[in-house]
């Protein structure tokens, strides 16, 4: 079981759930009055399955390459057979689409677009730094849009709200650009520049929030954490530094989502999103302690 959890990057699934929950919460005119737990559950299922399927098919697409340079990974090591991984990815994709249809037809269309984009990324676009990063940004922004589409009045929603999935897309574009520095010649200056852009996007979101004062402290704290982590990693810069920075930046998506919710609603709603960092950290700790040959 642990090998399948590693294959789907289980701890990071909670960041995908945070995206769709944040999209849903900022769309509600009176969040706690209109909040439907059934929709939160369905959104969690859709986002989790989409993310997990994307991770599985990423490793399936890289199986040949990983056999040469990362033989310890679950597919090339034989811990998960390639055929079983493909089947798992297909089942997760079907589950995501079926769950999205239970929300609305619009949600189904967005979920299908994410599946298509993920396929293009895994099999073609990730070979190109900018195109691949752009695709990943669209995928994450689309996941946020999934949550927004769960709101019954989605098609009559204020256009100003659509800036938030765009901000998330920009953040993930920068994050993916950083991840491309892990292989090949690592460039310290570009690494730091992209990290500063990440931090600026976290702070810059306040310009679009209805209650920016409420979110300012959390955004400054998150941005400072990102820059501080990058400075520490620069001391002994290596591909491993890039990998660690990417991991930290992905985890920081949860505070970024919470910032958007608190700035549009109230601290109570943001806690629903921010609380997802707890199971993420617990899962990280448990999986790090688990032996590779378990």
PDB file of C-alpha atoms in Angstrom:
ATOM      1  CA  UNK A   1       0.000   0.000   0.000  1.00  0.00           C
ATOM      2  CA  UNK A   2       2.802   2.456   0.860  1.00  0.00           C
ATOM      3  CA  UNK A   3       4.158   2.177  -2.690  1.00  0.00           C
ATOM      4  CA  UNK A   4       0.831   3.254  -4.167  1.00  0.00           C
ATOM      5  CA  UNK A   5       0.680   6.167  -1.723  1.00  0.00           C
ATOM      6  CA  UNK A   6       4.142   7.228  -2.880  1.00  0.00           C
ATOM      7  CA  UNK A   7       3.066   6.853  -6.500  1.00  0.00           C
ATOM      8  CA  UNK A   8       0.121   9.247  -6.092  1.00  0.00           C
ATOM      9  CA  UNK A   9       2.146  11.656  -3.866  1.00  0.00           C
ATOM     10  CA  UNK A  10      -0.505  11.204  -1.163  1.00  0.00           C
ATOM     11  CA  UNK A  11       0.525  14.052   1.199  1.00  0.00           C
ATOM     12  CA  UNK A  12       0.351  16.638  -1.587  1.00  0.00           C
ATOM     13  CA  UNK A  13      -3.194  15.641  -2.522  1.00  0.00           C
ATOM     14  CA  UNK A  14      -4.357  17.929   0.288  1.00  0.00           C
ATOM     15  CA  UNK A  15      -2.994  20.937  -1.617  1.00  0.00           C
ATOM     16  CA  UNK A  16      -5.288  20.073  -4.532  1.00  0.00           C
ATOM     17  CA  UNK A  17      -8.265  19.772  -2.196  1.00  0.00           C
ATOM     18  CA  UNK A  18      -7.387  23.193  -0.762  1.00  0.00           C
ATOM     19  CA  UNK A  19      -7.602  24.715  -4.254  1.00  0.00           C
ATOM     20  CA  UNK A  20     -11.123  23.527  -4.997  1.00  0.00           C
ATOM     21  CA  UNK A  21     -12.372  24.256  -1.485  1.00  0.00           C
ATOM     22  CA  UNK A  22     -11.011  27.792  -1.680  1.00  0.00           C
ATOM     23  CA  UNK A  23     -12.679  28.297  -5.052  1.00  0.00           C
ATOM     24  CA  UNK A  24     -15.989  27.127  -3.633  1.00  0.00           C
ATOM     25  CA  UNK A  25     -15.780  29.217  -0.465  1.00  0.00           C
ATOM     26  CA  UNK A  26     -14.930  32.517  -2.170  1.00  0.00           C
ATOM     27  CA  UNK A  27     -17.902  32.010  -4.491  1.00  0.00           C
ATOM     28  CA  UNK A  28     -20.513  31.822  -1.755  1.00  0.00           C
ATOM     29  CA  UNK A  29     -22.335  35.065  -0.880  1.00  0.00           C
ATOM     30  CA  UNK A  30     -22.719  33.945   2.749  1.00  0.00           C
ATOM     31  CA  UNK A  31     -20.233  31.098   3.233  1.00  0.00           C
ATOM     32  CA  UNK A  32     -21.388  29.439   6.427  1.00  0.00           C
ATOM     33  CA  UNK A  33     -25.058  29.969   5.625  1.00  0.00           C
ATOM     34  CA  UNK A  34     -24.805  28.531   2.101  1.00  0.00           C
ATOM     35  CA  UNK A  35     -22.044  25.994   2.756  1.00  0.00           C
ATOM     36  CA  UNK A  36     -22.934  22.448   1.676  1.00  0.00           C
ATOM     37  CA  UNK A  37     -20.785  19.703   3.166  1.00  0.00           C
ATOM     38  CA  UNK A  38     -21.871  17.333   0.406  1.00  0.00           C
ATOM     39  CA  UNK A  39     -20.314  19.648  -2.183  1.00  0.00           C
ATOM     40  CA  UNK A  40     -17.101  19.956  -0.159  1.00  0.00           C
ATOM     41  CA  UNK A  41     -16.907  16.161  -0.043  1.00  0.00           C
ATOM     42  CA  UNK A  42     -17.474  15.808  -3.784  1.00  0.00           C
ATOM     43  CA  UNK A  43     -14.941  18.535  -4.550  1.00  0.00           C
ATOM     44  CA  UNK A  44     -12.385  16.800  -2.343  1.00  0.00           C
ATOM     45  CA  UNK A  45     -12.995  13.551  -4.224  1.00  0.00           C
ATOM     46  CA  UNK A  46     -12.689  15.199  -7.648  1.00  0.00           C
ATOM     47  CA  UNK A  47      -9.523  17.138  -6.808  1.00  0.00           C
ATOM     48  CA  UNK A  48      -7.880  14.208  -5.025  1.00  0.00           C
ATOM     49  CA  UNK A  49      -8.571  11.802  -7.887  1.00  0.00           C
ATOM     50  CA  UNK A  50      -7.447  14.290 -10.550  1.00  0.00           C
ATOM     51  CA  UNK A  51      -4.205  15.004  -8.697  1.00  0.00           C
ATOM     52  CA  UNK A  52      -3.498  11.341  -7.999  1.00  0.00           C
ATOM     53  CA  UNK A  53      -4.221  10.348 -11.608  1.00  0.00           C
ATOM     54  CA  UNK A  54      -1.913  13.083 -12.853  1.00  0.00           C
ATOM     55  CA  UNK A  55       0.908  11.861 -10.627  1.00  0.00           C
ATOM     56  CA  UNK A  56       0.408   8.245 -11.692  1.00  0.00           C
ATOM     57  CA  UNK A  57       0.454   9.063 -15.400  1.00  0.00           C
ATOM     58  CA  UNK A  58       3.466  11.326 -14.859  1.00  0.00           C
ATOM     59  CA  UNK A  59       5.429   8.348 -13.566  1.00  0.00           C
ATOM     60  CA  UNK A  60       4.015   6.083 -16.279  1.00  0.00           C
ATOM     61  CA  UNK A  61       5.219   8.515 -18.951  1.00  0.00           C
ATOM     62  CA  UNK A  62       8.656   8.706 -17.273  1.00  0.00           C
ATOM     63  CA  UNK A  63       9.006   4.958 -16.644  1.00  0.00           C
ATOM     64  CA  UNK A  64      11.687   4.397 -19.291  1.00  0.00           C
ATOM     65  CA  UNK A  65      13.699   7.433 -18.280  1.00  0.00           C
ATOM     66  CA  UNK A  66      13.369   6.669 -14.561  1.00  0.00           C
ATOM     67  CA  UNK A  67      14.669   3.144 -15.163  1.00  0.00           C
ATOM     68  CA  UNK A  68      17.969   4.757 -16.176  1.00  0.00           C
ATOM     69  CA  UNK A  69      18.334   7.652 -13.742  1.00  0.00           C
ATOM     70  CA  UNK A  70      15.861   6.940 -10.896  1.00  0.00           C
ATOM     71  CA  UNK A  71      15.696   3.137 -10.617  1.00  0.00           C
ATOM     72  CA  UNK A  72      14.639   3.450  -6.970  1.00  0.00           C
ATOM     73  CA  UNK A  73      11.213   4.888  -7.869  1.00  0.00           C
ATOM     74  CA  UNK A  74       8.172   2.675  -7.446  1.00  0.00           C
ATOM     75  CA  UNK A  75       7.550   1.773 -11.115  1.00  0.00           C
ATOM     76  CA  UNK A  76      11.127   1.104 -12.334  1.00  0.00           C
ATOM     77  CA  UNK A  77      11.905  -0.735  -9.087  1.00  0.00           C
ATOM     78  CA  UNK A  78       8.993  -3.087  -9.751  1.00  0.00           C
ATOM     79  CA  UNK A  79       7.203  -2.273  -6.504  1.00  0.00           C
ATOM     80  CA  UNK A  80       4.259  -1.162  -8.643  1.00  0.00           C
ATOM     81  CA  UNK A  81       3.893  -2.849 -12.027  1.00  0.00           C
ATOM     82  CA  UNK A  82       3.489  -0.543 -15.026  1.00  0.00           C
ATOM     83  CA  UNK A  83       0.202  -2.164 -16.049  1.00  0.00           C
ATOM     84  CA  UNK A  84      -1.250  -1.726 -12.577  1.00  0.00           C
ATOM     85  CA  UNK A  85      -0.176   1.908 -12.536  1.00  0.00           C
ATOM     86  CA  UNK A  86      -1.943   2.542 -15.851  1.00  0.00           C
ATOM     87  CA  UNK A  87      -5.092   0.838 -14.549  1.00  0.00           C
ATOM     88  CA  UNK A  88      -4.955   2.880 -11.336  1.00  0.00           C
ATOM     89  CA  UNK A  89      -4.590   6.113 -13.305  1.00  0.00           C
ATOM     90  CA  UNK A  90      -7.561   5.237 -15.502  1.00  0.00           C
ATOM     91  CA  UNK A  91      -9.749   4.335 -12.513  1.00  0.00           C
ATOM     92  CA  UNK A  92      -8.817   7.564 -10.732  1.00  0.00           C
ATOM     93  CA  UNK A  93      -9.618   9.608 -13.848  1.00  0.00           C
ATOM     94  CA  UNK A  94     -13.001   7.912 -14.235  1.00  0.00           C
ATOM     95  CA  UNK A  95     -13.761   8.453 -10.546  1.00  0.00           C
ATOM     96  CA  UNK A  96     -12.862  12.145 -10.879  1.00  0.00           C
ATOM     97  CA  UNK A  97     -15.105  12.636 -13.905  1.00  0.00           C
ATOM     98  CA  UNK A  98     -17.995  10.725 -12.326  1.00  0.00           C
ATOM     99  CA  UNK A  99     -17.739  12.740  -9.104  1.00  0.00           C
ATOM    100  CA  UNK A 100     -17.543  16.016 -11.024  1.00  0.00           C
ATOM    101  CA  UNK A 101     -20.716  15.151 -12.940  1.00  0.00           C
ATOM    102  CA  UNK A 102     -22.482  14.751  -9.582  1.00  0.00           C
ATOM    103  CA  UNK A 103     -21.743  18.449  -8.962  1.00  0.00           C
ATOM    104  CA  UNK A 104     -22.674  19.957 -12.332  1.00  0.00           C
ATOM    105  CA  UNK A 105     -22.130  19.553 -16.050  1.00  0.00           C
ATOM    106  CA  UNK A 106     -19.885  22.633 -15.977  1.00  0.00           C
ATOM    107  CA  UNK A 107     -17.738  20.982 -13.316  1.00  0.00           C
ATOM    108  CA  UNK A 108     -17.505  17.877 -15.502  1.00  0.00           C
ATOM    109  CA  UNK A 109     -16.281  19.967 -18.451  1.00  0.00           C
ATOM    110  CA  UNK A 110     -13.608  21.620 -16.298  1.00  0.00           C
ATOM    111  CA  UNK A 111     -12.511  18.254 -14.888  1.00  0.00           C
ATOM    112  CA  UNK A 112     -12.286  16.817 -18.409  1.00  0.00           C
ATOM    113  CA  UNK A 113     -10.183  19.804 -19.500  1.00  0.00           C
ATOM    114  CA  UNK A 114      -7.832  19.160 -16.561  1.00  0.00           C
ATOM    115  CA  UNK A 115      -7.501  15.478 -17.525  1.00  0.00           C
ATOM    116  CA  UNK A 116      -6.699  16.489 -21.100  1.00  0.00           C
ATOM    117  CA  UNK A 117      -4.164  19.120 -20.023  1.00  0.00           C
ATOM    118  CA  UNK A 118      -2.505  16.661 -17.643  1.00  0.00           C
ATOM    119  CA  UNK A 119      -2.219  14.130 -20.476  1.00  0.00           C
ATOM    120  CA  UNK A 120      -0.626  16.730 -22.748  1.00  0.00           C
ATOM    121  CA  UNK A 121       1.739  17.823 -19.977  1.00  0.00           C
ATOM    122  CA  UNK A 122       2.866  14.312 -19.062  1.00  0.00           C
ATOM    123  CA  UNK A 123       3.391  13.136 -22.626  1.00  0.00           C
ATOM    124  CA  UNK A 124       4.529  16.255 -24.454  1.00  0.00           C
ATOM    125  CA  UNK A 125       4.578  19.679 -22.828  1.00  0.00           C
ATOM    126  CA  UNK A 126       6.840  18.958 -19.853  1.00  0.00           C
ATOM    127  CA  UNK A 127       9.741  18.591 -22.280  1.00  0.00           C
ATOM    128  CA  UNK A 128       9.524  22.349 -22.791  1.00  0.00           C
ATOM    129  CA  UNK A 129      10.246  24.579 -19.803  1.00  0.00           C
ATOM    130  CA  UNK A 130       7.818  27.432 -20.502  1.00  0.00           C
ATOM    131  CA  UNK A 131       5.044  25.443 -22.204  1.00  0.00           C
ATOM    132  CA  UNK A 132       5.120  22.795 -19.481  1.00  0.00           C
ATOM    133  CA  UNK A 133       5.073  25.366 -16.697  1.00  0.00           C
ATOM    134  CA  UNK A 134       2.189  27.176 -18.396  1.00  0.00           C
ATOM    135  CA  UNK A 135       0.227  23.916 -18.628  1.00  0.00           C
ATOM    136  CA  UNK A 136       0.784  23.171 -14.946  1.00  0.00           C
ATOM    137  CA  UNK A 137      -0.426  26.646 -14.063  1.00  0.00           C
ATOM    138  CA  UNK A 138      -3.589  26.082 -16.090  1.00  0.00           C
ATOM    139  CA  UNK A 139      -4.162  22.724 -14.400  1.00  0.00           C
ATOM    140  CA  UNK A 140      -3.953  24.211 -10.901  1.00  0.00           C
ATOM    141  CA  UNK A 141      -5.991  27.249 -11.875  1.00  0.00           C
ATOM    142  CA  UNK A 142      -8.556  24.869 -13.347  1.00  0.00           C
ATOM    143  CA  UNK A 143      -8.679  22.965 -10.075  1.00  0.00           C
ATOM    144  CA  UNK A 144      -9.518  26.222  -8.267  1.00  0.00           C
ATOM    145  CA  UNK A 145     -12.151  26.868 -10.940  1.00  0.00           C
ATOM    146  CA  UNK A 146     -13.666  23.460 -10.158  1.00  0.00           C
ATOM    147  CA  UNK A 147     -14.584  24.746  -6.725  1.00  0.00           C
ATOM    148  CA  UNK A 148     -16.048  27.939  -8.131  1.00  0.00           C
ATOM    149  CA  UNK A 149     -18.186  25.931 -10.561  1.00  0.00           C
ATOM    150  CA  UNK A 150     -19.851  24.136  -7.641  1.00  0.00           C
ATOM    151  CA  UNK A 151     -21.641  27.392  -6.819  1.00  0.00           C
ATOM    152  CA  UNK A 152     -25.123  27.284  -8.346  1.00  0.00           C
ATOM    153  CA  UNK A 153     -24.822  30.818  -9.756  1.00  0.00           C
ATOM    154  CA  UNK A 154     -21.398  30.163 -11.326  1.00  0.00           C
ATOM    155  CA  UNK A 155     -22.329  31.469 -14.766  1.00  0.00           C
ATOM    156  CA  UNK A 156     -23.553  34.755 -13.270  1.00  0.00           C
ATOM    157  CA  UNK A 157     -20.607  35.135 -10.897  1.00  0.00           C
ATOM    158  CA  UNK A 158     -18.736  38.428 -10.636  1.00  0.00           C
ATOM    159  CA  UNK A 159     -15.933  38.466 -13.195  1.00  0.00           C
ATOM    160  CA  UNK A 160     -13.593  39.974 -10.577  1.00  0.00           C
ATOM    161  CA  UNK A 161     -13.516  36.613  -8.760  1.00  0.00           C
ATOM    162  CA  UNK A 162     -11.832  34.920 -11.707  1.00  0.00           C
ATOM    163  CA  UNK A 163      -8.603  36.745 -10.858  1.00  0.00           C
ATOM    164  CA  UNK A 164      -8.020  34.240  -8.030  1.00  0.00           C
ATOM    165  CA  UNK A 165      -7.588  31.077 -10.137  1.00  0.00           C
ATOM    166  CA  UNK A 166      -5.379  33.229 -12.367  1.00  0.00           C
ATOM    167  CA  UNK A 167      -3.150  34.167  -9.418  1.00  0.00           C
ATOM    168  CA  UNK A 168      -2.852  30.517  -8.440  1.00  0.00           C
ATOM    169  CA  UNK A 169      -1.973  29.678 -12.049  1.00  0.00           C
ATOM    170  CA  UNK A 170       0.807  32.288 -12.037  1.00  0.00           C
ATOM    171  CA  UNK A 171       2.141  30.952  -8.722  1.00  0.00           C
ATOM    172  CA  UNK A 172       2.238  27.375 -10.033  1.00  0.00           C
ATOM    173  CA  UNK A 173       3.817  28.540 -13.294  1.00  0.00           C
ATOM    174  CA  UNK A 174       6.710  30.000 -11.275  1.00  0.00           C
ATOM    175  CA  UNK A 175       6.860  26.915  -9.052  1.00  0.00           C
ATOM    176  CA  UNK A 176       7.086  24.612 -12.074  1.00  0.00           C
ATOM    177  CA  UNK A 177       9.775  26.809 -13.603  1.00  0.00           C
ATOM    178  CA  UNK A 178      11.792  26.304 -10.412  1.00  0.00           C
ATOM    179  CA  UNK A 179      11.317  22.532 -10.652  1.00  0.00           C
ATOM    180  CA  UNK A 180      12.921  22.526 -14.116  1.00  0.00           C
ATOM    181  CA  UNK A 181      16.186  23.667 -12.508  1.00  0.00           C
ATOM    182  CA  UNK A 182      16.525  20.337 -10.693  1.00  0.00           C
ATOM    183  CA  UNK A 183      18.087  18.661 -13.710  1.00  0.00           C
ATOM    184  CA  UNK A 184      20.828  20.013 -15.917  1.00  0.00           C
ATOM    185  CA  UNK A 185      22.818  23.085 -14.970  1.00  0.00           C
ATOM    186  CA  UNK A 186      21.367  24.610 -11.819  1.00  0.00           C
ATOM    187  CA  UNK A 187      21.290  28.391 -11.948  1.00  0.00           C
ATOM    188  CA  UNK A 188      21.348  30.059  -8.553  1.00  0.00           C
ATOM    189  CA  UNK A 189      20.305  33.487  -9.834  1.00  0.00           C
ATOM    190  CA  UNK A 190      17.266  32.155 -11.698  1.00  0.00           C
ATOM    191  CA  UNK A 191      16.358  30.024  -8.681  1.00  0.00           C
ATOM    192  CA  UNK A 192      16.309  33.060  -6.403  1.00  0.00           C
ATOM    193  CA  UNK A 193      14.545  35.260  -8.962  1.00  0.00           C
ATOM    194  CA  UNK A 194      11.736  32.746  -9.417  1.00  0.00           C
ATOM    195  CA  UNK A 195      11.407  32.318  -5.655  1.00  0.00           C
ATOM    196  CA  UNK A 196      11.048  36.090  -5.264  1.00  0.00           C
ATOM    197  CA  UNK A 197       8.342  35.990  -7.941  1.00  0.00           C
ATOM    198  CA  UNK A 198       6.559  33.308  -5.908  1.00  0.00           C
ATOM    199  CA  UNK A 199       6.709  35.507  -2.825  1.00  0.00           C
ATOM    200  CA  UNK A 200       5.495  38.546  -4.773  1.00  0.00           C
ATOM    201  CA  UNK A 201       2.490  36.626  -6.083  1.00  0.00           C
ATOM    202  CA  UNK A 202       1.556  35.662  -2.512  1.00  0.00           C
ATOM    203  CA  UNK A 203       1.757  39.286  -1.364  1.00  0.00           C
ATOM    204  CA  UNK A 204       0.316  40.677  -4.594  1.00  0.00           C
ATOM    205  CA  UNK A 205      -2.947  38.786  -4.161  1.00  0.00           C
ATOM    206  CA  UNK A 206      -3.857  41.356  -1.503  1.00  0.00           C
ATOM    207  CA  UNK A 207      -4.383  43.959  -4.238  1.00  0.00           C
ATOM    208  CA  UNK A 208      -7.462  42.024  -5.375  1.00  0.00           C
ATOM    209  CA  UNK A 209      -8.955  41.081  -2.011  1.00  0.00           C
ATOM    210  CA  UNK A 210     -12.067  42.735  -0.633  1.00  0.00           C
ATOM    211  CA  UNK A 211     -10.601  42.599   2.893  1.00  0.00           C
ATOM    212  CA  UNK A 212      -6.879  42.737   2.240  1.00  0.00           C
ATOM    213  CA  UNK A 213      -6.097  43.901   5.788  1.00  0.00           C
ATOM    214  CA  UNK A 214      -7.385  40.594   7.155  1.00  0.00           C
ATOM    215  CA  UNK A 215      -5.075  38.536   4.939  1.00  0.00           C
ATOM    216  CA  UNK A 216      -1.972  40.740   4.971  1.00  0.00           C
ATOM    217  CA  UNK A 217      -0.255  39.111   7.953  1.00  0.00           C
ATOM    218  CA  UNK A 218      -0.682  35.566   6.607  1.00  0.00           C
ATOM    219  CA  UNK A 219       0.494  36.587   3.137  1.00  0.00           C
ATOM    220  CA  UNK A 220       3.605  38.324   4.508  1.00  0.00           C
ATOM    221  CA  UNK A 221       4.340  35.332   6.741  1.00  0.00           C
ATOM    222  CA  UNK A 222       4.012  32.896   3.829  1.00  0.00           C
ATOM    223  CA  UNK A 223       6.119  35.046   1.490  1.00  0.00           C
ATOM    224  CA  UNK A 224       8.813  35.472   4.151  1.00  0.00           C
ATOM    225  CA  UNK A 225       8.863  31.721   4.705  1.00  0.00           C
ATOM    226  CA  UNK A 226       9.384  31.058   0.994  1.00  0.00           C
ATOM    227  CA  UNK A 227      12.225  33.566   0.678  1.00  0.00           C
ATOM    228  CA  UNK A 228      13.809  32.421   3.942  1.00  0.00           C
ATOM    229  CA  UNK A 229      13.775  28.795   2.802  1.00  0.00           C
ATOM    230  CA  UNK A 230      15.377  29.769  -0.508  1.00  0.00           C
ATOM    231  CA  UNK A 231      18.141  31.709   1.250  1.00  0.00           C
ATOM    232  CA  UNK A 232      18.929  28.717   3.475  1.00  0.00           C
ATOM    233  CA  UNK A 233      19.021  26.377   0.482  1.00  0.00           C
ATOM    234  CA  UNK A 234      21.319  28.724  -1.436  1.00  0.00           C
ATOM    235  CA  UNK A 235      24.109  28.130   1.103  1.00  0.00           C
ATOM    236  CA  UNK A 236      24.730  24.624  -0.249  1.00  0.00           C
ATOM    237  CA  UNK A 237      22.955  24.876  -3.569  1.00  0.00           C
ATOM    238  CA  UNK A 238      22.380  21.632  -5.489  1.00  0.00           C
ATOM    239  CA  UNK A 239      19.611  19.819  -7.375  1.00  0.00           C
ATOM    240  CA  UNK A 240      18.438  18.578  -3.972  1.00  0.00           C
ATOM    241  CA  UNK A 241      17.968  22.233  -2.952  1.00  0.00           C
ATOM    242  CA  UNK A 242      15.655  22.755  -5.912  1.00  0.00           C
ATOM    243  CA  UNK A 243      13.662  19.643  -5.009  1.00  0.00           C
ATOM    244  CA  UNK A 244      13.244  20.819  -1.413  1.00  0.00           C
ATOM    245  CA  UNK A 245      12.196  24.315  -2.519  1.00  0.00           C
ATOM    246  CA  UNK A 246       9.577  22.845  -4.834  1.00  0.00           C
ATOM    247  CA  UNK A 247       8.204  20.737  -1.990  1.00  0.00           C
ATOM    248  CA  UNK A 248       7.974  23.770   0.300  1.00  0.00           C
ATOM    249  CA  UNK A 249       6.346  25.882  -2.420  1.00  0.00           C
ATOM    250  CA  UNK A 250       3.730  23.204  -3.114  1.00  0.00           C
ATOM    251  CA  UNK A 251       2.861  23.012   0.584  1.00  0.00           C
ATOM    252  CA  UNK A 252       2.588  26.831   0.611  1.00  0.00           C
ATOM    253  CA  UNK A 253      -0.325  26.550  -1.826  1.00  0.00           C
ATOM    254  CA  UNK A 254      -2.538  25.791   1.174  1.00  0.00           C
ATOM    255  CA  UNK A 255      -1.751  29.113   2.942  1.00  0.00           C
ATOM    256  CA  UNK A 256      -2.134  30.906  -0.406  1.00  0.00           C
ATOM    257  CA  UNK A 257      -5.608  29.419  -0.834  1.00  0.00           C
ATOM    258  CA  UNK A 258      -6.455  30.360   2.755  1.00  0.00           C
ATOM    259  CA  UNK A 259      -5.255  33.924   2.117  1.00  0.00           C
ATOM    260  CA  UNK A 260      -7.718  34.274  -0.749  1.00  0.00           C
ATOM    261  CA  UNK A 261     -10.562  32.917   1.359  1.00  0.00           C
ATOM    262  CA  UNK A 262      -9.881  35.095   4.394  1.00  0.00           C
ATOM    263  CA  UNK A 263      -9.526  38.147   2.184  1.00  0.00           C
ATOM    264  CA  UNK A 264     -12.890  37.504   0.537  1.00  0.00           C
ATOM    265  CA  UNK A 265     -14.834  36.125   3.481  1.00  0.00           C
ATOM    266  CA  UNK A 266     -13.731  35.774   7.081  1.00  0.00           C
ATOM    267  CA  UNK A 267     -11.135  33.926   9.171  1.00  0.00           C
ATOM    268  CA  UNK A 268     -13.654  31.180   9.924  1.00  0.00           C
ATOM    269  CA  UNK A 269     -13.912  30.095   6.298  1.00  0.00           C
ATOM    270  CA  UNK A 270     -10.143  30.213   5.827  1.00  0.00           C
ATOM    271  CA  UNK A 271      -9.658  27.767   8.698  1.00  0.00           C
ATOM    272  CA  UNK A 272     -11.479  25.098   6.684  1.00  0.00           C
ATOM    273  CA  UNK A 273      -8.802  25.419   4.015  1.00  0.00           C
ATOM    274  CA  UNK A 274      -5.795  26.074   6.250  1.00  0.00           C
ATOM    275  CA  UNK A 275      -6.603  23.037   8.409  1.00  0.00           C
ATOM    276  CA  UNK A 276      -5.681  20.814   5.443  1.00  0.00           C
ATOM    277  CA  UNK A 277      -2.027  21.464   6.220  1.00  0.00           C
ATOM    278  CA  UNK A 278      -2.341  19.210   9.295  1.00  0.00           C
ATOM    279  CA  UNK A 279      -3.134  15.926   7.481  1.00  0.00           C
ATOM    280  CA  UNK A 280      -0.518  16.885   4.885  1.00  0.00           C
ATOM    281  CA  UNK A 281       2.219  17.192   7.523  1.00  0.00           C
ATOM    282  CA  UNK A 282       1.085  14.018   9.291  1.00  0.00           C
ATOM    283  CA  UNK A 283       1.143  12.096   6.005  1.00  0.00           C
ATOM    284  CA  UNK A 284       4.593  13.473   5.155  1.00  0.00           C
ATOM    285  CA  UNK A 285       5.942  12.359   8.520  1.00  0.00           C
ATOM    286  CA  UNK A 286       4.411   8.897   8.302  1.00  0.00           C
ATOM    287  CA  UNK A 287       5.674   8.270   4.773  1.00  0.00           C
ATOM    288  CA  UNK A 288       9.191   9.448   5.570  1.00  0.00           C
ATOM    289  CA  UNK A 289       9.354   6.958   8.441  1.00  0.00           C
ATOM    290  CA  UNK A 290       8.069   4.091   6.296  1.00  0.00           C
ATOM    291  CA  UNK A 291      10.888   1.940   4.864  1.00  0.00           C
ATOM    292  CA  UNK A 292      11.273   1.974   1.076  1.00  0.00           C
ATOM    293  CA  UNK A 293      10.907  -1.802   0.896  1.00  0.00           C
ATOM    294  CA  UNK A 294       7.755  -1.914   3.054  1.00  0.00           C
TER     295      UNK A 294
END
